[in-house]
Coordinates of C-alpha atoms in Angstrom, one line a residue:
T902 CA -0.1 0.1 0.0
S903 CA 2.9 2.2 0.3
I904 CA 3.1 3.0 -3.3
I905 CA -0.4 3.8 -3.9
G906 CA -0.8 7.3 -5.1
K907 CA 2.9 7.2 -6.4
N908 CA 4.5 7.9 -9.9
L909 CA 6.8 5.6 -11.2
T910 CA 9.5 8.5 -11.4
D911 CA 9.5 8.4 -7.7
F912 CA 11.2 5.1 -7.8
V913 CA 13.5 5.7 -10.5
D914 CA 17.0 7.2 -10.4
N915 CA 17.8 10.7 -12.5
K916 CA 19.6 8.8 -15.2
Q917 CA 16.3 6.9 -16.5
M918 CA 14.2 10.5 -16.2
D919 CA 14.7 11.3 -20.0
F920 CA 13.7 7.8 -20.8
I921 CA 10.8 7.7 -18.4
S922 CA 9.9 11.5 -20.4
K923 CA 9.7 10.2 -23.6
E924 CA 7.8 6.8 -22.6
I925 CA 4.9 9.4 -20.7
K926 CA 4.7 11.1 -24.3
N927 CA 4.4 8.1 -26.0
R928 CA 1.4 7.3 -24.1
A929 CA -0.1 10.4 -24.4
A930 CA 0.0 10.0 -28.0
G931 CA -1.7 6.2 -27.8
K932 CA 1.5 4.4 -28.3
S933 CA 1.8 1.1 -26.2
G934 CA 5.2 0.8 -24.1
D935 CA 7.2 -2.4 -23.5
Y936 CA 10.2 -1.8 -21.8
E937 CA 12.5 -2.7 -18.6
L938 CA 13.6 -0.2 -15.9
Y939 CA 15.9 -0.6 -13.0
I940 CA 13.9 1.0 -9.9
I941 CA 14.6 1.1 -6.1
R942 CA 12.1 -1.1 -4.0
A943 CA 10.2 0.8 -1.6
N944 CA 10.4 -1.7 1.4
D945 CA 14.0 -2.3 1.5
N946 CA 15.4 0.2 -1.1
K947 CA 17.1 -2.8 -3.1
R948 CA 17.9 -2.2 -6.6
R949 CA 15.3 -4.4 -8.9
I950 CA 14.9 -4.7 -12.5
I951 CA 11.1 -4.4 -13.6
H952 CA 10.0 -5.4 -17.0
V953 CA 6.8 -2.9 -17.9
K954 CA 4.1 -3.4 -20.5
A955 CA 2.1 0.0 -20.9
I956 CA -1.2 0.6 -22.6
P957 CA -2.7 4.0 -23.1
E958 CA -6.6 4.4 -23.0
I959 CA -7.7 6.6 -25.5
K960 CA -11.2 8.3 -25.5
K961 CA -11.9 10.8 -28.1
G962 CA -8.5 11.3 -29.1
T963 CA -7.7 12.0 -25.6
H964 CA -5.4 9.9 -23.1
I965 CA -7.5 9.4 -20.1
E966 CA -5.1 6.8 -18.2
T967 CA -2.4 4.1 -18.8
I968 CA -2.9 0.6 -17.5
A969 CA 0.8 -1.0 -16.8
I970 CA 1.5 -4.6 -16.5
I971 CA 4.9 -4.6 -14.2
R972 CA 7.0 -7.8 -13.6
D973 CA 9.9 -8.2 -11.0
V974 CA 12.4 -9.6 -13.4
T975 CA 15.4 -9.3 -11.4
E976 CA 16.4 -13.0 -11.0
E977 CA 15.8 -13.7 -14.5
K978 CA 18.2 -11.2 -15.7
E979 CA 21.0 -11.8 -13.0
A980 CA 20.3 -15.7 -14.2
E981 CA 21.2 -14.6 -17.8
Q982 CA 24.2 -12.6 -17.0
K983 CA 25.4 -15.5 -14.9
L984 CA 24.8 -18.1 -18.1
I985 CA 26.3 -15.6 -20.2
A986 CA 29.1 -15.0 -18.5
S987 CA 30.1 -18.5 -17.9
E988 CA 29.3 -19.4 -21.6
E989 CA 32.0 -16.6 -22.5
N990 CA 34.0 -18.3 -20.0
Y991 CA 33.4 -21.8 -21.1
R992 CA 34.1 -20.3 -25.0
S993 CA 37.3 -19.1 -23.8
L994 CA 38.6 -22.3 -21.7
F995 CA 37.5 -24.2 -24.9
D996 CA 38.8 -22.3 -27.2
N997 CA 42.2 -21.8 -25.6
N998 CA 42.7 -25.2 -24.2
P999 CA 46.1 -26.9 -25.1
I1000 CA 44.6 -30.3 -25.8
M1001 CA 42.2 -30.7 -28.8
L1002 CA 38.4 -30.3 -28.0
W1003 CA 35.2 -31.2 -29.8
E1004 CA 32.0 -30.8 -28.7
E1005 CA 29.1 -33.0 -30.3
D1006 CA 25.6 -33.4 -30.7
Y1007 CA 24.7 -37.0 -29.9
S1008 CA 20.7 -36.6 -29.2
E1009 CA 19.4 -37.6 -32.5
I1010 CA 21.6 -40.6 -32.4
K1011 CA 20.6 -41.5 -29.1
N1012 CA 16.8 -41.6 -29.7
L1013 CA 17.7 -43.7 -32.8
L1014 CA 19.8 -45.8 -29.9
D1015 CA 17.0 -46.2 -27.8
K1016 CA 14.2 -46.7 -30.4
K1017 CA 16.3 -49.8 -32.3
K1018 CA 17.5 -51.3 -28.9
R1019 CA 13.4 -51.7 -28.3
E1020 CA 12.8 -53.5 -31.4
I1021 CA 16.0 -55.9 -31.0
S1022 CA 15.5 -58.9 -28.9
G1023 CA 19.3 -60.1 -29.3
D1024 CA 22.8 -59.2 -28.6
F1025 CA 22.5 -55.2 -28.9
K1026 CA 26.4 -55.0 -29.1
E1027 CA 26.6 -57.7 -31.7
Y1028 CA 23.8 -56.3 -33.8
I1029 CA 25.5 -52.5 -33.9
K1030 CA 28.8 -54.4 -35.0
T1031 CA 27.5 -56.0 -37.7
N1032 CA 24.8 -54.1 -39.4
E1033 CA 26.5 -51.4 -41.3
D1034 CA 23.4 -49.9 -42.7
F1035 CA 22.3 -48.9 -38.7
T1036 CA 25.8 -47.7 -38.3
E1037 CA 25.7 -45.6 -41.5
E1038 CA 22.4 -44.4 -40.3
C1039 CA 23.6 -43.2 -37.1
N1040 CA 26.7 -41.7 -38.8
Q1041 CA 23.9 -39.3 -40.9
H1042 CA 22.8 -38.1 -37.6
Y1043 CA 26.2 -37.0 -36.4
H1044 CA 26.8 -33.2 -35.4
L1045 CA 30.0 -31.9 -34.6
I1046 CA 29.1 -28.9 -33.5
K1047 CA 32.7 -27.1 -32.8
I1048 CA 36.3 -27.5 -32.2
N1049 CA 39.0 -25.6 -30.6
T1050 CA 42.3 -23.9 -32.4
E1051 CA 44.5 -27.0 -31.2
T1052 CA 42.7 -29.2 -33.4
L1053 CA 43.1 -27.3 -36.1
T1054 CA 46.8 -27.2 -35.7
T1055 CA 47.3 -31.0 -34.7
L1056 CA 45.1 -32.1 -38.1
K1057 CA 46.7 -29.3 -40.1
A1058 CA 43.6 -28.4 -42.0
P1059 CA 42.7 -25.6 -44.0
S1060 CA 39.8 -24.3 -41.5
K1061 CA 38.2 -25.2 -38.4
E1062 CA 34.9 -25.1 -40.9
Y1063 CA 36.7 -28.0 -43.1
I1064 CA 37.0 -30.0 -40.1
T1065 CA 33.3 -29.5 -38.5
E1066 CA 31.7 -30.2 -42.4
H1067 CA 34.0 -33.1 -43.0
P1068 CA 34.9 -34.9 -40.0
Y1069 CA 35.0 -38.4 -41.4
K1070 CA 38.0 -37.0 -43.5
F1071 CA 40.3 -37.5 -40.5
F1072 CA 38.8 -41.1 -39.4
T1073 CA 40.4 -44.1 -40.0
D1074 CA 39.2 -47.8 -39.8
S1075 CA 39.6 -47.8 -36.1
S1076 CA 38.2 -44.6 -35.5
F1077 CA 34.9 -46.1 -36.9
A1078 CA 35.4 -48.9 -34.9
M1079 CA 35.3 -46.8 -32.3
F1080 CA 32.5 -44.8 -32.9
K1081 CA 31.0 -48.3 -32.7
E1082 CA 32.0 -49.1 -29.1
I1083 CA 30.6 -45.4 -28.4
L1084 CA 27.2 -46.3 -30.1
F1085 CA 26.8 -49.4 -27.6
A1086 CA 28.2 -47.7 -24.5
F1087 CA 25.4 -44.8 -25.1
S1088 CA 22.8 -47.6 -25.7
K1089 CA 23.5 -48.6 -22.2
N1090 CA 23.1 -44.7 -21.1
E1091 CA 26.6 -44.4 -20.1
K1092 CA 27.8 -41.0 -19.7
S1093 CA 31.6 -41.4 -20.5
F1094 CA 34.1 -43.4 -22.4
H1095 CA 37.9 -43.6 -23.1
K1096 CA 39.9 -45.3 -25.8
E1097 CA 43.5 -44.8 -27.7
V1098 CA 42.4 -44.6 -31.3
E1099 CA 43.9 -43.6 -34.3
L1100 CA 43.2 -40.3 -36.4
K1101 CA 44.6 -38.9 -39.4
N1102 CA 45.2 -35.2 -40.3
Y1103 CA 44.4 -33.4 -43.4
L1104 CA 47.7 -34.9 -45.0
G1105 CA 46.6 -38.6 -44.2
E1106 CA 49.7 -38.7 -41.8
P1107 CA 48.7 -41.1 -39.0
I1108 CA 48.1 -39.4 -35.4
Y1109 CA 48.0 -41.3 -32.2
I1110 CA 45.3 -40.2 -29.8
Y1111 CA 44.2 -41.1 -26.2
L1112 CA 40.4 -40.1 -26.4
K1113 CA 38.1 -39.1 -23.5
L1114 CA 34.6 -38.3 -23.7
F1115 CA 32.2 -36.7 -21.9
V1116 CA 28.2 -36.7 -22.0
L1117 CA 26.3 -33.5 -21.0
D1118 CA 22.8 -32.3 -21.6
N1119 CA 21.4 -35.6 -22.3
Y1120 CA 23.6 -36.3 -25.2
K1121 CA 22.9 -32.9 -26.4
R1122 CA 26.2 -32.0 -25.8
V1123 CA 29.2 -34.3 -25.8
I1124 CA 32.7 -33.0 -24.9
I1125 CA 35.7 -35.2 -26.5
A1126 CA 39.1 -34.1 -25.4
M1127 CA 42.0 -35.8 -27.0
T1128 CA 45.5 -35.9 -26.4
D1129 CA 48.2 -36.6 -28.9
R1130 CA 50.1 -39.4 -28.4
S1131 CA 52.0 -39.9 -31.3
E1132 CA 55.5 -39.6 -30.0
E1133 CA 54.9 -42.0 -27.5
H1134 CA 53.6 -44.2 -29.5
T1135 CA 56.6 -43.8 -31.9
S1136 CA 58.9 -44.5 -29.2
E1137 CA 57.0 -47.8 -27.9
L1138 CA 57.1 -49.2 -31.6
Q1139 CA 61.1 -48.4 -32.1
S1140 CA 61.6 -49.6 -28.4
H1141 CA 60.0 -53.1 -29.8

């Protein structure tokens, strides 16, 4: 009740007065408003963010009153800012990481796996291993979302876009075999996977990596972390 009879301008600072004045003129001209304001809450003097939807009532060409729907959106805005900050931090850490990182989307593949598993009564691991048509169907629904700079360097590709658009050009027979293992792991709702596997760079040269996979957001985001172990692999071969 402490705000009854008061004007919105009683709760805003001087920096916003010009904006408020323009909005008042717009209401007088019959124009609706949809905007956000910083206010000082009357009961505790805390700064809040409100969303205002203002609808003027015009009779015979004269502005009679304004109906305003006001909603406190402070928590929503703070959550948005935290999300933006965390996403920016994530992007920076992702791109500048010294190991290869890929972000993939397996959500469509996961749906295919769940559907097929309900249809197959036998050994599902053997089904994935021997059914090339199903594996290819899963391949068609594989999406590489983004990669980091280290991936571009290690794979010696002309651009990040080239890798995200043609990821299979860097796969080998062992890579495709591993893909089937990942499919089976996901069919069991597993959220992590690791394995040593061979890739190849843009020049066709073999790269031996240690791969770790982590599932986020219900398979919508799958993070692949890959450590280049080519030098260690070469040393091991030479020692034998």
